[in-house]
Coordinates of C-alpha atoms in Angstrom, one line a residue:
X1 CA 170.3 -73.9 -131.6
X2 CA 170.1 -70.7 -129.6
X3 CA 171.1 -71.7 -126.2
X4 CA 168.5 -69.2 -124.6
X5 CA 165.5 -71.0 -126.5
X6 CA 167.1 -74.5 -125.4
X7 CA 167.0 -73.4 -121.8
X8 CA 163.6 -72.3 -122.2
X9 CA 162.1 -75.3 -123.5
X10 CA 164.1 -77.7 -121.3
X11 CA 162.4 -75.6 -118.3
X12 CA 159.1 -75.8 -120.0
X13 CA 159.2 -79.5 -120.2
X14 CA 160.5 -79.9 -116.8
X15 CA 157.6 -77.8 -115.5
X16 CA 155.2 -79.7 -117.5
X17 CA 156.5 -83.0 -116.2
X18 CA 156.3 -82.1 -112.6
X19 CA 152.7 -80.8 -113.0
X20 CA 151.9 -84.4 -115.0
X21 CA 153.5 -86.7 -112.3
X22 CA 153.2 -84.7 -108.9
X23 CA 151.2 -85.9 -106.2
X24 CA 148.2 -83.5 -105.5
X25 CA 147.2 -82.6 -102.2
X26 CA 143.4 -83.5 -102.1
X27 CA 143.9 -87.1 -101.7
X28 CA 147.6 -87.3 -100.7
X29 CA 146.1 -88.4 -97.2
X30 CA 144.4 -91.3 -98.4
X31 CA 146.6 -94.5 -97.9
X32 CA 146.1 -97.7 -99.8
X33 CA 144.4 -99.4 -97.0
X34 CA 141.7 -96.7 -97.2
X35 CA 140.7 -97.2 -100.8
X36 CA 137.7 -99.4 -100.6
X37 CA 136.5 -101.7 -103.3
X38 CA 133.3 -103.0 -101.3
X39 CA 130.9 -100.9 -103.8
X40 CA 132.7 -101.7 -106.8
X41 CA 130.7 -102.6 -110.0
X42 CA 132.5 -104.3 -113.0
X43 CA 131.3 -102.7 -116.1
X44 CA 131.1 -105.5 -118.8
X45 CA 128.3 -104.8 -121.5
X46 CA 126.6 -101.5 -122.7
X47 CA 123.2 -103.3 -122.4
X48 CA 123.7 -103.2 -118.7
X49 CA 124.2 -99.4 -118.3
X50 CA 120.7 -98.9 -116.3
X51 CA 121.7 -101.8 -113.7
X52 CA 125.1 -100.3 -113.3
X53 CA 123.7 -97.0 -112.7
X54 CA 121.3 -98.7 -110.1
X55 CA 123.6 -100.2 -108.2
X56 CA 126.3 -97.2 -108.0
X57 CA 123.3 -94.9 -107.0
X58 CA 122.5 -97.3 -104.0
X59 CA 126.1 -97.3 -103.3
X60 CA 126.7 -93.7 -103.3
X61 CA 123.2 -93.2 -101.1
X62 CA 124.7 -95.6 -98.5
X63 CA 128.1 -93.8 -98.3
X64 CA 127.2 -90.1 -98.3
X65 CA 125.1 -90.2 -95.0
X66 CA 128.0 -91.4 -93.2
X67 CA 130.7 -88.7 -93.9
X68 CA 130.9 -84.7 -93.6
X69 CA 131.4 -84.4 -97.3
X70 CA 132.3 -85.9 -100.5
X71 CA 133.4 -85.6 -104.1
X72 CA 132.9 -87.7 -107.2
X73 CA 135.6 -88.3 -109.7
X74 CA 137.2 -90.6 -112.4
X75 CA 141.1 -91.9 -112.3
X76 CA 143.1 -94.5 -114.1
X77 CA 145.2 -95.2 -110.9
X78 CA 143.5 -95.1 -107.5
X79 CA 146.5 -95.0 -105.4
X80 CA 147.9 -91.7 -106.9
X81 CA 144.8 -90.0 -108.1
X82 CA 144.8 -86.6 -106.2
X83 CA 142.9 -83.3 -107.5
X84 CA 144.4 -80.5 -105.1
X85 CA 141.7 -79.2 -102.8
X86 CA 140.5 -80.5 -99.8
X87 CA 141.7 -83.4 -97.8
X88 CA 139.7 -86.4 -97.9
X89 CA 140.3 -89.6 -95.8
X90 CA 138.8 -92.3 -97.8
X91 CA 138.1 -93.6 -101.4
X92 CA 135.2 -96.1 -102.4
X93 CA 135.7 -97.2 -105.7
X94 CA 132.3 -97.4 -107.5
X95 CA 132.8 -98.9 -110.8
X96 CA 135.8 -100.2 -112.8
X97 CA 135.9 -100.5 -116.7
X98 CA 138.4 -100.9 -119.4
X99 CA 136.1 -98.1 -121.3
X100 CA 137.6 -94.7 -120.2
X101 CA 134.6 -92.9 -122.3
X102 CA 132.1 -94.8 -120.1
X103 CA 133.8 -94.0 -116.9
X104 CA 133.8 -90.1 -118.1
X105 CA 130.0 -90.8 -118.8
X106 CA 129.3 -92.0 -115.4
X107 CA 131.3 -89.1 -113.7
X108 CA 129.3 -86.4 -115.6
X109 CA 126.0 -88.4 -114.9
X110 CA 126.8 -88.7 -111.1
X111 CA 128.2 -85.2 -110.9
X112 CA 125.1 -83.6 -112.4
X113 CA 123.0 -85.7 -110.2
X114 CA 124.4 -84.5 -107.0
X115 CA 125.8 -81.5 -108.0
X116 CA 123.4 -79.6 -105.6
X117 CA 123.9 -81.9 -102.6
X118 CA 124.7 -79.9 -99.6
X119 CA 127.7 -82.5 -98.8
X120 CA 129.1 -82.3 -102.3
X121 CA 132.3 -80.4 -102.6
X122 CA 132.3 -80.7 -106.3
X123 CA 131.8 -77.0 -107.7
X124 CA 130.9 -77.9 -111.2
X125 CA 129.8 -80.9 -113.4
X126 CA 132.8 -81.0 -115.8
X127 CA 135.7 -83.2 -115.3
X128 CA 139.5 -82.2 -114.7
X129 CA 140.5 -84.0 -117.6
X130 CA 141.3 -87.2 -119.3
X131 CA 142.7 -90.0 -117.0
X132 CA 145.6 -91.9 -117.8
X133 CA 145.7 -95.7 -116.9
X134 CA 148.4 -97.8 -115.2
X135 CA 146.7 -101.1 -115.8
X136 CA 144.1 -100.3 -118.5
X137 CA 141.4 -99.9 -116.3
X138 CA 139.5 -96.7 -115.3
X139 CA 137.6 -96.2 -112.0
X140 CA 134.6 -93.9 -110.9
X141 CA 135.1 -93.1 -107.4
X142 CA 133.7 -91.3 -104.4
X143 CA 136.2 -89.7 -101.7
X144 CA 135.0 -88.5 -98.4
X145 CA 136.0 -87.0 -95.5

């Protein structure tokens, strides 16, 4: 094998792994004790989607007035979920499900619903990508500052 090609591929893989596993700055200030489950809905059946959304919406409406700004997202690992923009101080888990597609649907729904809110830091409705879970669960969250 060409040594130059080998070195290039090795560096490329290293950069990929660094990006994949790095702690991004946006939530790096959030300590585990500032991740709250007070509002978390456990999702069990597709037939309860309406009730789940109602409960999540009520939670978001209670949280937003208490803070300067917020961002809604999804993660498979709340303690290391970071997104690399502004610094947030607290995370509220809004929903927990083993169905990553359901959490993605909720993220899209709530980002669309709140995209024009004056306190919302989300700049677009789309997601940052697919979440990887460490325990088989996926979470919808709101971070605040």
